[in-house]
PDB file of C-alpha atoms in Angstrom:
ATOM      1  CA  MET A   1      24.394   6.496  68.993  1.00  0.00           C
ATOM      2  CA  SER A   2      23.988   8.154  65.457  1.00  0.00           C
ATOM      3  CA  THR A   3      21.153   7.031  63.057  1.00  0.00           C
ATOM      4  CA  ASP A   4      21.976   5.884  59.690  1.00  0.00           C
ATOM      5  CA  ASN A   5      21.095   9.154  57.985  1.00  0.00           C
ATOM      6  CA  GLU A   6      23.398  10.955  60.518  1.00  0.00           C
ATOM      7  CA  VAL A   7      26.245   8.610  59.663  1.00  0.00           C
ATOM      8  CA  ILE A   8      25.748   9.156  56.073  1.00  0.00           C
ATOM      9  CA  GLU A   9      25.668  12.771  56.464  1.00  0.00           C
ATOM     10  CA  ARG A  10      28.761  12.670  58.612  1.00  0.00           C
ATOM     11  CA  SER A  11      30.701  10.566  56.075  1.00  0.00           C
ATOM     12  CA  ALA A  12      30.542  13.432  53.453  1.00  0.00           C
ATOM     13  CA  GLY A  13      33.332  15.120  55.449  1.00  0.00           C
ATOM     14  CA  GLU A  14      34.597  12.083  57.222  1.00  0.00           C
ATOM     15  CA  PRO A  15      34.530   8.945  54.915  1.00  0.00           C
ATOM     16  CA  GLY A  16      35.631   6.718  57.469  1.00  0.00           C
ATOM     17  CA  ALA A  17      32.391   7.142  59.384  1.00  0.00           C
ATOM     18  CA  PHE A  18      30.649   5.155  56.597  1.00  0.00           C
ATOM     19  CA  ALA A  19      32.081   1.873  58.032  1.00  0.00           C
ATOM     20  CA  THR A  20      29.485   2.356  60.990  1.00  0.00           C
ATOM     21  CA  LEU A  21      26.790   1.354  58.360  1.00  0.00           C
ATOM     22  CA  TYR A  22      28.705  -1.608  57.241  1.00  0.00           C
ATOM     23  CA  ASP A  23      29.091  -2.772  60.868  1.00  0.00           C
ATOM     24  CA  ARG A  24      25.232  -2.375  61.405  1.00  0.00           C
ATOM     25  CA  HIS A  25      23.899  -3.964  58.245  1.00  0.00           C
ATOM     26  CA  ALA A  26      26.533  -6.099  56.635  1.00  0.00           C
ATOM     27  CA  ARG A  27      25.135  -9.366  58.267  1.00  0.00           C
ATOM     28  CA  ALA A  28      21.660  -8.731  56.942  1.00  0.00           C
ATOM     29  CA  ILE A  29      22.948  -7.892  53.488  1.00  0.00           C
ATOM     30  CA  TYR A  30      25.030 -11.033  53.408  1.00  0.00           C
ATOM     31  CA  ARG A  31      22.393 -13.278  54.641  1.00  0.00           C
ATOM     32  CA  TYR A  32      19.937 -11.855  52.049  1.00  0.00           C
ATOM     33  CA  ALA A  33      22.498 -12.499  49.247  1.00  0.00           C
ATOM     34  CA  ALA A  34      23.376 -15.887  50.625  1.00  0.00           C
ATOM     35  CA  GLN A  35      19.953 -17.086  50.650  1.00  0.00           C
ATOM     36  CA  ARG A  36      19.553 -15.981  46.851  1.00  0.00           C
ATOM     37  CA  ILE A  37      22.849 -17.153  45.394  1.00  0.00           C
ATOM     38  CA  GLY A  38      24.719 -18.980  47.898  1.00  0.00           C
ATOM     39  CA  ASP A  39      27.425 -18.190  50.282  1.00  0.00           C
ATOM     40  CA  ASP A  40      30.322 -18.222  47.597  1.00  0.00           C
ATOM     41  CA  ARG A  41      28.878 -15.316  45.802  1.00  0.00           C
ATOM     42  CA  ALA A  42      27.388 -13.414  48.681  1.00  0.00           C
ATOM     43  CA  GLU A  43      30.535 -12.101  49.867  1.00  0.00           C
ATOM     44  CA  ASP A  44      31.009 -10.292  46.289  1.00  0.00           C
ATOM     45  CA  VAL A  45      27.537  -8.886  46.540  1.00  0.00           C
ATOM     46  CA  LEU A  46      28.004  -7.508  50.019  1.00  0.00           C
ATOM     47  CA  SER A  47      31.345  -5.818  48.986  1.00  0.00           C
ATOM     48  CA  GLU A  48      29.702  -4.343  45.801  1.00  0.00           C
ATOM     49  CA  THR A  49      26.732  -3.315  47.813  1.00  0.00           C
ATOM     50  CA  PHE A  50      28.722  -1.181  50.086  1.00  0.00           C
ATOM     51  CA  LEU A  51      31.123   0.213  47.452  1.00  0.00           C
ATOM     52  CA  VAL A  52      28.034   1.326  45.542  1.00  0.00           C
ATOM     53  CA  ALA A  53      26.391   2.815  48.579  1.00  0.00           C
ATOM     54  CA  PHE A  54      29.548   4.775  49.514  1.00  0.00           C
ATOM     55  CA  GLU A  55      29.861   5.993  46.037  1.00  0.00           C
ATOM     56  CA  LYS A  56      26.105   7.260  46.048  1.00  0.00           C
ATOM     57  CA  ARG A  57      26.016   8.350  49.637  1.00  0.00           C
ATOM     58  CA  ALA A  58      25.801  11.988  48.471  1.00  0.00           C
ATOM     59  CA  VAL A  59      22.427  11.241  46.907  1.00  0.00           C
ATOM     60  CA  TYR A  60      20.866   9.437  49.847  1.00  0.00           C
ATOM     61  CA  ASP A  61      17.617  10.897  51.224  1.00  0.00           C
ATOM     62  CA  LEU A  62      18.634  12.480  54.608  1.00  0.00           C
ATOM     63  CA  ALA A  63      15.145  12.369  55.698  1.00  0.00           C
ATOM     64  CA  VAL A  64      15.027   8.465  55.800  1.00  0.00           C
ATOM     65  CA  VAL A  65      16.752   7.305  58.999  1.00  0.00           C
ATOM     66  CA  ASP A  66      17.165   3.766  58.515  1.00  0.00           C
ATOM     67  CA  ALA A  67      19.370   2.861  55.494  1.00  0.00           C
ATOM     68  CA  ARG A  68      18.684  -0.828  55.417  1.00  0.00           C
ATOM     69  CA  PRO A  69      15.958  -0.788  52.758  1.00  0.00           C
ATOM     70  CA  TRP A  70      18.388   1.527  50.569  1.00  0.00           C
ATOM     71  CA  LEU A  71      21.152  -1.196  51.098  1.00  0.00           C
ATOM     72  CA  LEU A  72      18.919  -4.033  50.274  1.00  0.00           C
ATOM     73  CA  GLY A  73      17.745  -2.190  47.102  1.00  0.00           C
ATOM     74  CA  ILE A  74      21.240  -1.896  45.869  1.00  0.00           C
ATOM     75  CA  ALA A  75      22.057  -5.346  46.764  1.00  0.00           C
ATOM     76  CA  THR A  76      18.865  -6.536  44.826  1.00  0.00           C
ATOM     77  CA  ARG A  77      19.903  -4.650  41.826  1.00  0.00           C
ATOM     78  CA  LEU A  78      23.337  -6.101  41.981  1.00  0.00           C
ATOM     79  CA  LEU A  79      21.795  -9.696  42.309  1.00  0.00           C
ATOM     80  CA  ARG A  80      20.156  -9.202  38.929  1.00  0.00           C
ATOM     81  CA  LYS A  81      23.529  -9.480  37.436  1.00  0.00           C
ATOM     82  CA  HIS A  82      23.857 -13.017  38.992  1.00  0.00           C
ATOM     83  CA  VAL A  83      20.576 -14.258  37.467  1.00  0.00           C
ATOM     84  CA  ARG A  84      22.184 -17.313  36.244  1.00  0.00           C
ATOM     85  CA  VAL A  85      23.945 -18.143  39.387  1.00  0.00           C
ATOM     86  CA  GLU A  86      20.653 -17.612  41.298  1.00  0.00           C
ATOM     87  CA  ALA A  87      18.825 -20.114  38.799  1.00  0.00           C
ATOM     88  CA  ARG A  88      21.430 -22.738  39.616  1.00  0.00           C
ATOM     89  CA  ALA A  89      20.955 -22.044  43.565  1.00  0.00           C
ATOM     90  CA  TRP A  90      17.226 -22.657  43.009  1.00  0.00           C
ATOM     91  CA  LYS A  91      17.897 -26.083  41.399  1.00  0.00           C
ATOM     92  CA  GLY A  92      20.346 -26.782  44.302  1.00  0.00           C
ATOM     93  CA  MET A  93      17.771 -25.852  46.906  1.00  0.00           C
ATOM     94  CA  VAL A  94      15.095 -28.106  45.459  1.00  0.00           C
ATOM     95  CA  ALA A  95      17.587 -31.004  45.396  1.00  0.00           C
ATOM     96  CA  ASP A  96      18.728 -30.258  48.886  1.00  0.00           C
ATOM     97  CA  LEU A  97      15.006 -29.781  50.098  1.00  0.00           C
ATOM     98  CA  ALA A  98      14.130 -33.148  48.397  1.00  0.00           C
ATOM     99  CA  ALA A  99      17.042 -34.914  50.112  1.00  0.00           C
ATOM    100  CA  ARG A 100      15.857 -33.602  53.395  1.00  0.00           C
ATOM    101  CA  LEU A 101      12.441 -34.993  52.703  1.00  0.00           C
ATOM    102  CA  ALA A 102      13.536 -38.668  52.106  1.00  0.00           C
ATOM    103  CA  THR A 103      13.204 -40.872  54.996  1.00  0.00           C
ATOM    104  CA  ASP A 104      13.815 -44.907  55.088  1.00  0.00           C
ATOM    105  CA  GLN A 105      10.270 -45.485  56.430  1.00  0.00           C
ATOM    106  CA  ILE A 106       8.107 -47.362  53.949  1.00  0.00           C
ATOM    107  CA  ASP A 107       4.846 -46.113  55.456  1.00  0.00           C
ATOM    108  CA  GLN A 108       5.752 -42.656  54.598  1.00  0.00           C
ATOM    109  CA  ALA A 109       6.574 -43.380  51.045  1.00  0.00           C
ATOM    110  CA  GLY A 110       3.392 -41.536  49.670  1.00  0.00           C
ATOM    111  CA  ALA A 111       4.060 -38.571  51.839  1.00  0.00           C
ATOM    112  CA  ARG A 112       7.376 -38.289  50.486  1.00  0.00           C
ATOM    113  CA  VAL A 113       6.258 -38.503  46.921  1.00  0.00           C
ATOM    114  CA  ASP A 114       3.632 -35.801  47.617  1.00  0.00           C
ATOM    115  CA  ALA A 115       6.332 -33.530  49.337  1.00  0.00           C
ATOM    116  CA  ALA A 116       8.600 -33.909  46.603  1.00  0.00           C
ATOM    117  CA  ARG A 117       6.026 -33.131  43.993  1.00  0.00           C
ATOM    118  CA  ARG A 118       5.034 -30.075  45.968  1.00  0.00           C
ATOM    119  CA  VAL A 119       8.549 -28.782  46.374  1.00  0.00           C
ATOM    120  CA  ARG A 120       9.160 -29.152  42.478  1.00  0.00           C
ATOM    121  CA  LYS A 121       5.878 -27.227  41.957  1.00  0.00           C
ATOM    122  CA  LEU A 122       6.820 -24.487  44.408  1.00  0.00           C
ATOM    123  CA  ALA A 123      10.445 -24.365  42.993  1.00  0.00           C
ATOM    124  CA  GLY A 124       8.866 -24.079  39.243  1.00  0.00           C
ATOM    125  CA  ALA A 125       6.490 -21.330  40.609  1.00  0.00           C
ATOM    126  CA  LEU A 126       9.432 -19.373  42.151  1.00  0.00           C
ATOM    127  CA  ARG A 127      11.295 -19.556  38.844  1.00  0.00           C
ATOM    128  CA  GLY A 128       8.070 -18.528  37.070  1.00  0.00           C
ATOM    129  CA  LEU A 129       7.736 -15.142  39.015  1.00  0.00           C
ATOM    130  CA  SER A 130       8.848 -12.233  37.097  1.00  0.00           C
ATOM    131  CA  PRO A 131      12.008 -10.712  38.408  1.00  0.00           C
ATOM    132  CA  ALA A 132      10.338  -7.646  39.951  1.00  0.00           C
ATOM    133  CA  ASP A 133       7.913 -10.027  41.919  1.00  0.00           C
ATOM    134  CA  ARG A 134      10.578 -12.542  42.989  1.00  0.00           C
ATOM    135  CA  ASP A 135      12.657  -9.462  44.136  1.00  0.00           C
ATOM    136  CA  THR A 136       9.701  -8.029  46.134  1.00  0.00           C
ATOM    137  CA  LEU A 137       8.856 -11.494  47.638  1.00  0.00           C
ATOM    138  CA  LEU A 138      12.567 -12.247  48.746  1.00  0.00           C
ATOM    139  CA  LEU A 139      12.900  -8.776  50.172  1.00  0.00           C
ATOM    140  CA  TYR A 140       9.782  -9.529  52.194  1.00  0.00           C
ATOM    141  CA  ALA A 141      10.620 -13.169  53.081  1.00  0.00           C
ATOM    142  CA  TRP A 142      14.449 -13.147  53.472  1.00  0.00           C
ATOM    143  CA  GLY A 143      15.263  -9.329  53.778  1.00  0.00           C
ATOM    144  CA  ASP A 144      12.732  -9.143  56.624  1.00  0.00           C
ATOM    145  CA  LEU A 145      11.417  -5.633  55.240  1.00  0.00           C
ATOM    146  CA  ASP A 146       8.020  -4.367  55.669  1.00  0.00           C
ATOM    147  CA  TYR A 147       5.973  -3.172  52.823  1.00  0.00           C
ATOM    148  CA  ALA A 148       7.335   0.373  53.213  1.00  0.00           C
ATOM    149  CA  GLY A 149      10.870  -0.825  53.464  1.00  0.00           C
ATOM    150  CA  ILE A 150      10.492  -2.746  50.268  1.00  0.00           C
ATOM    151  CA  ALA A 151       8.831   0.250  48.438  1.00  0.00           C
ATOM    152  CA  ASP A 152      11.828   2.243  49.682  1.00  0.00           C
ATOM    153  CA  ALA A 153      14.365  -0.552  48.557  1.00  0.00           C
ATOM    154  CA  LEU A 154      12.837  -1.029  44.924  1.00  0.00           C
ATOM    155  CA  GLU A 155      11.836   2.579  44.585  1.00  0.00           C
ATOM    156  CA  VAL A 156       8.264   1.728  43.798  1.00  0.00           C
ATOM    157  CA  PRO A 157       5.056   3.062  45.330  1.00  0.00           C
ATOM    158  CA  ILE A 158       3.753   0.839  48.252  1.00  0.00           C
ATOM    159  CA  GLY A 159       0.711  -0.072  46.302  1.00  0.00           C
ATOM    160  CA  THR A 160       3.016  -1.731  43.597  1.00  0.00           C
ATOM    161  CA  VAL A 161       4.621  -3.747  46.517  1.00  0.00           C
ATOM    162  CA  ARG A 162       1.176  -4.962  47.646  1.00  0.00           C
ATOM    163  CA  SER A 163       0.198  -5.914  43.922  1.00  0.00           C
ATOM    164  CA  ARG A 164       3.337  -7.928  43.509  1.00  0.00           C
ATOM    165  CA  LEU A 165       3.223  -9.789  46.837  1.00  0.00           C
ATOM    166  CA  ASN A 166      -0.403 -10.565  46.045  1.00  0.00           C
ATOM    167  CA  ARG A 167       0.534 -11.936  42.851  1.00  0.00           C
ATOM    168  CA  ALA A 168       3.347 -13.911  44.107  1.00  0.00           C
ATOM    169  CA  ARG A 169       1.372 -15.380  47.087  1.00  0.00           C
ATOM    170  CA  ARG A 170      -1.409 -16.377  44.660  1.00  0.00           C
ATOM    171  CA  LEU A 171       0.858 -18.252  42.383  1.00  0.00           C
ATOM    172  CA  LEU A 172       2.746 -19.823  45.243  1.00  0.00           C
ATOM    173  CA  ARG A 173      -0.604 -21.018  46.849  1.00  0.00           C
ATOM    174  CA  ASN A 174      -1.834 -22.312  43.459  1.00  0.00           C
ATOM    175  CA  ALA A 175       1.370 -24.136  43.041  1.00  0.00           C
ATOM    176  CA  ALA A 176       1.279 -25.457  46.638  1.00  0.00           C
ATOM    177  CA  GLY A 177      -2.345 -26.487  46.258  1.00  0.00           C
ATOM    178  CA  THR A 178      -3.288 -24.428  49.134  1.00  0.00           C
ATOM    179  CA  SER A 179      -6.572 -22.539  49.439  1.00  0.00           C
ATOM    180  CA  ASP A 180      -7.003 -18.789  49.805  1.00  0.00           C
ATOM    181  CA  THR A 181      -8.629 -19.162  53.054  1.00  0.00           C
ATOM    182  CA  GLU A 182      -5.402 -20.490  54.832  1.00  0.00           C
ATOM    183  CA  GLN A 183      -4.083 -17.773  56.732  1.00  0.00           C
ATOM    184  CA  GLU A 184      -0.427 -16.491  56.326  1.00  0.00           C
ATOM    185  CA  THR A 185       2.007 -15.726  59.102  1.00  0.00           C
ATOM    186  CA  GLU A 186       3.205 -12.149  58.905  1.00  0.00           C
ATOM    187  CA  HIS A 187       6.121 -12.776  61.338  1.00  0.00           C
ATOM    188  CA  GLY A 188       5.482  -9.507  63.355  1.00  0.00           C
ATOM    189  CA  ARG A 189       5.618  -7.210  60.458  1.00  0.00           C
ATOM    190  CA  THR A 190       2.667  -5.235  59.516  1.00  0.00           C
ATOM    191  CA  ASP A 191       1.634  -3.068  56.789  1.00  0.00           C
ATOM    192  CA  PRO A 192       0.804   0.228  58.446  1.00  0.00           C
ATOM    193  CA  ALA A 193      -1.183   1.655  55.438  1.00  0.00           C
ATOM    194  CA  ALA A 194      -3.361  -1.472  55.404  1.00  0.00           C
ATOM    195  CA  GLN A 195      -4.267  -0.999  59.070  1.00  0.00           C
ATOM    196  CA  HIS A 196      -5.619   2.706  58.286  1.00  0.00           C
ATOM    197  CA  ALA A 197      -7.201   1.811  55.070  1.00  0.00           C
TER     198      ALA A 197
END
């Protein structure tokens, strides 16, 4: 089985080979876009991502084996065009989350009010993040990239990724009312550079 960089290199002389990248990564790109702007627009972002990738395949760094960070970076830049759509999706997500929190049990009314307040605060905090910090956080949370993958996707140094995630986490912790001492789950992803620091 060819690696992504080998597929891209082969596609220079055999353009149809590029379809292998689509088969490997389309689901991840679609899922990431759908979580950010909804299913109806995600298909457009998916198509545009692979169109841009195909057109720019000649400048791909063939030393990089995995093309997923590169593809997610392209998708992230395309999503910036859809900022207004994403803002509406955040509002819809807040309403959906609030609706899921509602129950008919009177003894949980206080918890519902607190949860709804927390959801509103978190939604406001997410909207308040800078676009760069939001992109970084969502590539980590929804794109399932590690720090190095995010750095590749956004074409920034890994230290910038660390700074952006730290800022985003701090803002979200403050909005959620959680303390800095509560541990976060890394979901199996590690930052290799931090382990060696």
